[in-house]
Amino acid sequence: MPTEDGLSAAGVRLEVSGAVATITLARPERRNAMTGRTWTTLAHVGHALPDSVRIVVVKGEGGSFSSGIDLAMFSPEGAEGEKPLLSTLGDGSLDQAALVETIAGYQEGFLWLRRPGIVSIAAVRGHAIGAGFQLALSCDLRILADDARLCMKEPALGLVPDLTGTKPLVDIVGVSRAIELCLTARTVSAEEARELRLAEAVVEGSALDETVDDLVAGLLGTPAEAAAATKELLLQAPDNTLEEQAEAERRAQVGRLSALARTMRG
Ligand code: ACO
């Protein structure tokens, strides 16, 4: 697990309480802007979480979820303690292959949130911009406060969304709406997010924490192994034919029934 100092330098706070881990983006003075170090640290957190953790709640400190990439990463000096992205490419000190590797490392900070053994929940207040929106999209579930504002800003800055957000966005809203949202880089209100199914629920800001707590309690009411097997099954469904999915259900159920039989035998 990253040290307290490592987490703090990455603008992240981590609390693990029993089966629930809470990751808080903790740079409110920068509206929880994230750097490359934030994402590699999130990847370390994901690798090091104890198996006993079943729920991961991701939230931001203060009134914003996250304002996305720390714009200092594009400045000639770069974000504190990190190589500047553009000038290192320009002066040849970072080649394209190395940058591809670097981005893959950043993506690791987002990918693990989908793994079957956990359910990840984004609790979103205020702005979730660019990388912040992609972080929310990387979570299995999104609960929004009514002041939430989602925006895929990357194309407006000359970039593409590259932190694993395009697939969940298209899966949820469809290709046409995703094109419209990304290529206008417009801001989606909480109400519209609910209509687009980008939010499982939208609640008053004062009720956000309690709503997430209730959801966590509900999720923990299901046995861990059955929950993981069911999530694994559901994750396959969009890419499977009906026949493939029916076969996957059979295989998963045999696994479950065998485990239950072993438990009965003691
Ligand atoms: N990177 C670095 N600093 C930031 C960022 C950011 N992404 N977002 C906000 N800040 C800083 C501001 O510069 C400001 O610093 P200052 O106090 O030294 O002036 C401080 O955080 C507060 O920001 P304000 O703009 O004053 O806060 P406000 O609540 O009015 O607006 C908002 C918040 C909407 C998030 C605005 O700051 C903003 O548009 N930020 C940039 C968003 C952006 O373009 N992100 C990149 C998306 S693309 C991607 O993520 C790959």
Coordinates of C-alpha atoms and ligand atoms in Angstrom, one line a residue:
M1 CA 0.0 0.0 0.0
P2 CA 1.3 3.5 -0.7
T3 CA 2.5 5.3 2.4
E4 CA 0.6 8.2 3.9
D5 CA 3.2 10.6 2.5
G6 CA 2.8 9.0 -1.0
L7 CA -0.9 9.2 -0.9
S8 CA -0.8 12.8 0.3
A9 CA 1.7 13.8 -2.4
A10 CA -0.7 12.3 -5.0
G11 CA -3.7 14.2 -3.5
V12 CA -5.4 11.1 -2.3
R13 CA -6.7 10.0 1.0
L14 CA -7.6 6.3 1.7
E15 CA -9.6 4.9 4.5
V16 CA -10.3 1.2 4.9
S17 CA -13.0 0.2 7.3
G18 CA -13.8 -3.5 7.2
A19 CA -15.2 -4.3 3.8
V20 CA -15.3 -0.7 2.6
A21 CA -12.5 1.4 1.2
T22 CA -13.1 5.1 0.7
I23 CA -10.8 7.0 -1.7
T24 CA -11.0 10.7 -1.4
L25 CA -9.5 13.1 -4.0
A26 CA -8.0 15.6 -1.5
R27 CA -6.8 18.8 -3.3
P28 CA -9.9 20.9 -2.8
E29 CA -7.9 24.1 -3.3
R30 CA -7.3 22.9 -6.9
R31 CA -10.9 21.4 -7.1
N32 CA -9.3 18.0 -6.8
A33 CA -7.3 18.2 -10.0
M34 CA -5.3 15.0 -10.6
T35 CA -1.8 14.5 -11.8
G36 CA 0.0 11.5 -13.3
R37 CA 1.1 10.7 -9.8
T38 CA -2.6 10.6 -8.6
W39 CA -3.3 7.9 -11.2
T40 CA -0.3 5.7 -10.6
T41 CA -1.0 6.0 -6.9
L42 CA -4.6 4.9 -7.5
A43 CA -3.2 1.9 -9.4
H44 CA -1.0 1.0 -6.4
V45 CA -4.0 1.3 -4.1
G46 CA -6.0 -1.0 -6.4
H47 CA -3.2 -3.6 -6.4
A48 CA -2.7 -3.4 -2.6
L49 CA -6.2 -3.4 -1.3
P50 CA -6.9 -6.4 1.0
D51 CA -9.2 -9.1 -0.4
S52 CA -11.6 -8.4 2.4
V53 CA -12.5 -5.1 0.7
R54 CA -15.7 -5.5 -1.2
I55 CA -16.8 -1.9 -1.8
V56 CA -14.8 1.1 -3.0
V57 CA -16.3 4.5 -2.7
V58 CA -14.6 7.3 -4.7
K59 CA -15.4 10.9 -3.8
G60 CA -13.9 14.4 -3.8
E61 CA -13.2 16.6 -0.8
G62 CA -15.2 19.8 -0.8
G63 CA -17.7 20.9 -3.4
S64 CA -16.2 19.3 -6.5
F65 CA -15.6 15.7 -7.4
S66 CA -12.6 16.6 -9.7
S67 CA -11.7 19.3 -12.1
G68 CA -9.8 16.7 -14.2
I69 CA -6.1 16.7 -15.1
D70 CA -4.0 19.2 -13.3
L71 CA -3.4 21.7 -16.1
A72 CA 0.1 22.2 -14.8
M73 CA 0.9 18.9 -16.5
F74 CA 0.7 20.8 -19.8
S75 CA 2.9 23.7 -18.6
P76 CA 6.6 23.9 -19.5
E77 CA 7.5 23.1 -15.8
G78 CA 5.0 20.3 -15.5
A79 CA 3.2 19.3 -12.3
E80 CA 5.3 19.2 -9.1
G81 CA 7.7 16.3 -9.2
E82 CA 6.6 15.1 -12.6
K83 CA 7.9 15.4 -16.2
P84 CA 6.0 18.0 -18.2
L85 CA 4.1 16.1 -20.9
L86 CA 4.3 18.4 -23.9
S87 CA 7.8 19.8 -23.7
T88 CA 9.4 16.4 -23.1
L89 CA 7.8 15.1 -26.2
G90 CA 8.8 18.3 -28.1
D91 CA 12.5 18.2 -27.1
G92 CA 12.8 14.4 -27.7
S93 CA 13.6 13.5 -24.0
L94 CA 10.4 11.4 -24.0
D95 CA 9.6 9.4 -27.1
Q96 CA 6.1 8.3 -28.3
A97 CA 6.6 4.6 -27.2
A98 CA 7.6 5.8 -23.7
L99 CA 4.5 8.0 -23.6
V100 CA 2.2 5.1 -24.6
E101 CA 3.7 3.2 -21.6
T102 CA 3.2 6.1 -19.3
I103 CA -0.5 6.4 -20.3
A104 CA -0.9 2.7 -19.8
G105 CA 0.3 3.2 -16.3
Y106 CA -2.2 6.0 -15.7
Q107 CA -5.0 3.8 -17.1
E108 CA -4.2 1.2 -14.5
G109 CA -5.4 3.6 -11.9
F110 CA -8.9 3.5 -13.5
L111 CA -9.1 -0.1 -14.8
W112 CA -9.1 -2.0 -11.5
L113 CA -12.3 -0.3 -10.3
R114 CA -14.2 -2.7 -12.6
R115 CA -12.8 -5.9 -11.1
P116 CA -15.4 -8.5 -10.1
G117 CA -14.4 -8.8 -6.4
I118 CA -15.4 -5.2 -5.7
V119 CA -18.3 -2.8 -6.4
S120 CA -17.0 0.7 -7.0
I121 CA -19.3 3.7 -6.4
A122 CA -18.5 7.3 -7.5
A123 CA -20.2 9.8 -5.1
V124 CA -20.2 13.0 -7.2
R125 CA -20.7 16.5 -6.0
G126 CA -20.1 19.5 -8.3
H127 CA -17.8 19.3 -11.2
A128 CA -16.5 16.0 -12.7
I129 CA -14.5 17.3 -15.7
G130 CA -12.4 15.4 -18.1
A131 CA -10.3 12.8 -16.1
G132 CA -12.8 13.4 -13.3
F133 CA -15.7 12.4 -15.4
Q134 CA -13.7 9.4 -16.6
L135 CA -13.0 8.4 -13.0
A136 CA -16.7 8.5 -12.3
L137 CA -17.4 6.4 -15.5
S138 CA -14.8 3.9 -14.3
C139 CA -16.9 3.1 -11.3
D140 CA -19.6 0.5 -11.4
L141 CA -22.2 2.9 -10.0
R142 CA -22.6 6.7 -9.9
I143 CA -24.6 8.5 -7.2
L144 CA -24.9 12.2 -8.0
A145 CA -25.7 15.2 -5.9
D146 CA -28.1 17.5 -7.6
D147 CA -25.4 20.1 -8.2
A148 CA -23.2 17.6 -10.1
R149 CA -21.9 18.8 -13.5
L150 CA -20.3 16.3 -15.9
C151 CA -18.1 17.3 -18.8
M152 CA -15.8 15.4 -21.2
K153 CA -13.5 18.4 -21.8
E154 CA -10.6 16.6 -23.5
P155 CA -11.6 17.3 -27.2
A156 CA -12.0 21.0 -26.4
L157 CA -8.4 21.0 -25.2
G158 CA -7.1 19.2 -28.4
L159 CA -7.0 15.8 -26.7
V160 CA -8.9 12.6 -26.6
P161 CA -10.4 11.0 -23.4
D162 CA -7.8 8.3 -22.7
L163 CA -8.4 7.3 -19.1
T164 CA -10.7 4.4 -20.0
G165 CA -13.8 6.5 -20.0
T166 CA -14.9 6.1 -23.7
K167 CA -16.1 2.5 -23.4
P168 CA -18.4 3.0 -20.4
L169 CA -19.7 6.3 -21.9
V170 CA -20.6 4.5 -25.1
D171 CA -22.0 1.5 -23.3
I172 CA -24.3 3.7 -21.2
V173 CA -25.4 6.5 -23.6
G174 CA -24.7 5.0 -27.1
V175 CA -22.3 6.1 -29.8
S176 CA -24.4 9.0 -31.1
R177 CA -24.9 10.7 -27.7
A178 CA -21.3 10.0 -26.8
I179 CA -20.2 11.8 -30.0
E180 CA -22.4 14.7 -29.2
L181 CA -21.3 15.0 -25.6
C182 CA -17.5 14.6 -26.3
L183 CA -17.3 16.7 -29.4
T184 CA -19.3 19.6 -28.0
A185 CA -17.6 19.2 -24.6
R186 CA -20.8 20.5 -23.1
T187 CA -21.7 20.2 -19.4
V188 CA -24.3 17.7 -18.4
S189 CA -26.5 18.6 -15.4
A190 CA -27.3 16.0 -12.8
E191 CA -30.9 15.9 -14.0
E192 CA -29.8 15.1 -17.6
A193 CA -27.2 12.6 -16.3
R194 CA -30.1 10.7 -14.7
E195 CA -32.1 10.8 -17.9
L196 CA -29.0 9.5 -19.8
R197 CA -28.5 6.7 -17.2
L198 CA -25.1 8.2 -16.3
A199 CA -26.4 8.2 -12.7
E200 CA -28.0 5.4 -10.7
A201 CA -29.5 8.1 -8.5
V202 CA -29.5 11.9 -8.1
V203 CA -30.1 13.2 -4.6
E204 CA -29.9 16.5 -2.7
G205 CA -26.4 17.3 -1.7
S206 CA -27.2 17.0 2.0
A207 CA -28.4 13.4 1.3
L208 CA -25.4 12.2 -0.8
D209 CA -23.4 10.5 2.0
E210 CA -26.4 8.8 3.6
T211 CA -27.6 7.6 0.2
V212 CA -24.2 6.1 -0.5
D213 CA -24.1 4.5 2.9
D214 CA -27.5 2.9 2.3
L215 CA -26.3 1.6 -1.0
V216 CA -23.1 0.2 0.6
A217 CA -25.2 -1.6 3.3
G218 CA -27.5 -3.1 0.6
L219 CA -24.5 -4.3 -1.4
L220 CA -22.9 -5.9 1.6
G221 CA -26.1 -7.8 2.3
T222 CA -25.2 -10.2 -0.5
P223 CA -22.6 -13.0 0.1
A224 CA -19.2 -11.9 -1.3
E225 CA -18.6 -14.9 -3.6
A226 CA -22.1 -14.8 -5.1
A227 CA -21.7 -11.0 -5.6
A228 CA -18.3 -11.4 -7.4
A229 CA -19.6 -14.3 -9.6
T230 CA -22.7 -12.3 -10.5
K231 CA -20.7 -9.2 -11.4
E232 CA -18.4 -11.2 -13.5
L233 CA -21.4 -12.6 -15.4
L234 CA -23.0 -9.3 -15.9
L235 CA -19.8 -7.7 -17.2
Q236 CA -19.7 -10.3 -19.9
A237 CA -23.3 -9.9 -21.0
P238 CA -22.9 -6.9 -23.4
D239 CA -20.3 -8.6 -25.5
N240 CA -21.8 -12.1 -25.5
T241 CA -24.5 -13.6 -27.7
L242 CA -27.5 -15.0 -25.8
E243 CA -26.2 -18.5 -26.2
E244 CA -22.7 -17.5 -24.9
Q245 CA -24.3 -15.8 -21.9
A246 CA -26.6 -18.7 -21.2
E247 CA -23.5 -21.0 -21.2
A248 CA -21.6 -18.5 -18.9
E249 CA -24.6 -18.6 -16.5
R250 CA -24.5 -22.4 -16.4
R251 CA -20.8 -22.5 -15.7
A252 CA -21.1 -19.8 -13.0
Q253 CA -24.0 -21.6 -11.4
V254 CA -22.2 -24.9 -11.3
G255 CA -19.4 -23.1 -9.5
R256 CA -21.8 -21.6 -7.0
L257 CA -23.7 -24.8 -6.4
S258 CA -20.5 -26.7 -5.9
A259 CA -19.3 -24.1 -3.3
L260 CA -22.6 -24.3 -1.5
A261 CA -22.5 -28.1 -1.4
R262 CA -19.0 -28.0 0.0
T263 CA -20.2 -25.6 2.7
M264 CA -23.2 -27.9 3.6
R265 CA -20.8 -30.9 3.9
G266 CA -18.8 -28.8 6.3
Ligands
ACO1 N1 -5.8 22.1 -12.9 C1 -5.1 22.9 -12.1 N2 -5.7 23.8 -11.3 C2 -7.0 23.9 -11.3 C3 -7.8 23.0 -12.1 C4 -7.1 22.1 -12.9 N3 -7.8 21.2 -13.7 N4 -9.1 23.3 -11.9 C5 -9.1 24.3 -11.0 N5 -7.9 24.7 -10.6 C6 -7.5 25.7 -9.7 C7 -7.7 27.1 -10.3 O1 -6.7 27.5 -11.1 C8 -7.8 27.9 -9.0 O2 -6.5 28.2 -8.6 P1 -6.2 29.6 -7.9 O3 -7.0 29.6 -6.6 O4 -4.7 29.6 -7.7 O5 -6.7 30.7 -8.8 C9 -8.5 27.0 -8.0 O6 -8.3 25.7 -8.6 C10 -10.0 27.2 -7.9 O7 -10.5 27.2 -9.2 P2 -11.6 28.2 -9.7 O8 -11.7 28.2 -11.2 O9 -11.4 29.5 -9.0 O10 -12.9 27.5 -9.1 P3 -14.4 27.5 -9.6 O11 -15.2 26.7 -8.6 O12 -14.8 28.9 -9.9 O13 -14.4 26.6 -11.0 C11 -13.8 24.7 -12.3 C12 -14.1 25.3 -10.9 C13 -15.1 24.8 -13.2 C14 -13.4 23.3 -12.1 C15 -12.7 25.5 -13.0 O14 -11.6 25.7 -12.1 C16 -12.2 24.9 -14.3 O15 -12.8 25.0 -15.3 N6 -11.0 24.2 -14.2 C17 -10.4 23.6 -15.3 C18 -11.0 22.4 -15.8 C19 -10.3 21.7 -16.9 O16 -10.2 22.2 -18.0 N7 -9.8 20.4 -16.6 C20 -9.1 19.6 -17.6 C21 -10.1 18.7 -18.3 S1 -9.3 17.6 -19.5 C22 -8.7 16.3 -18.7 O17 -9.0 16.1 -17.5 C23 -7.8 15.3 -19.4

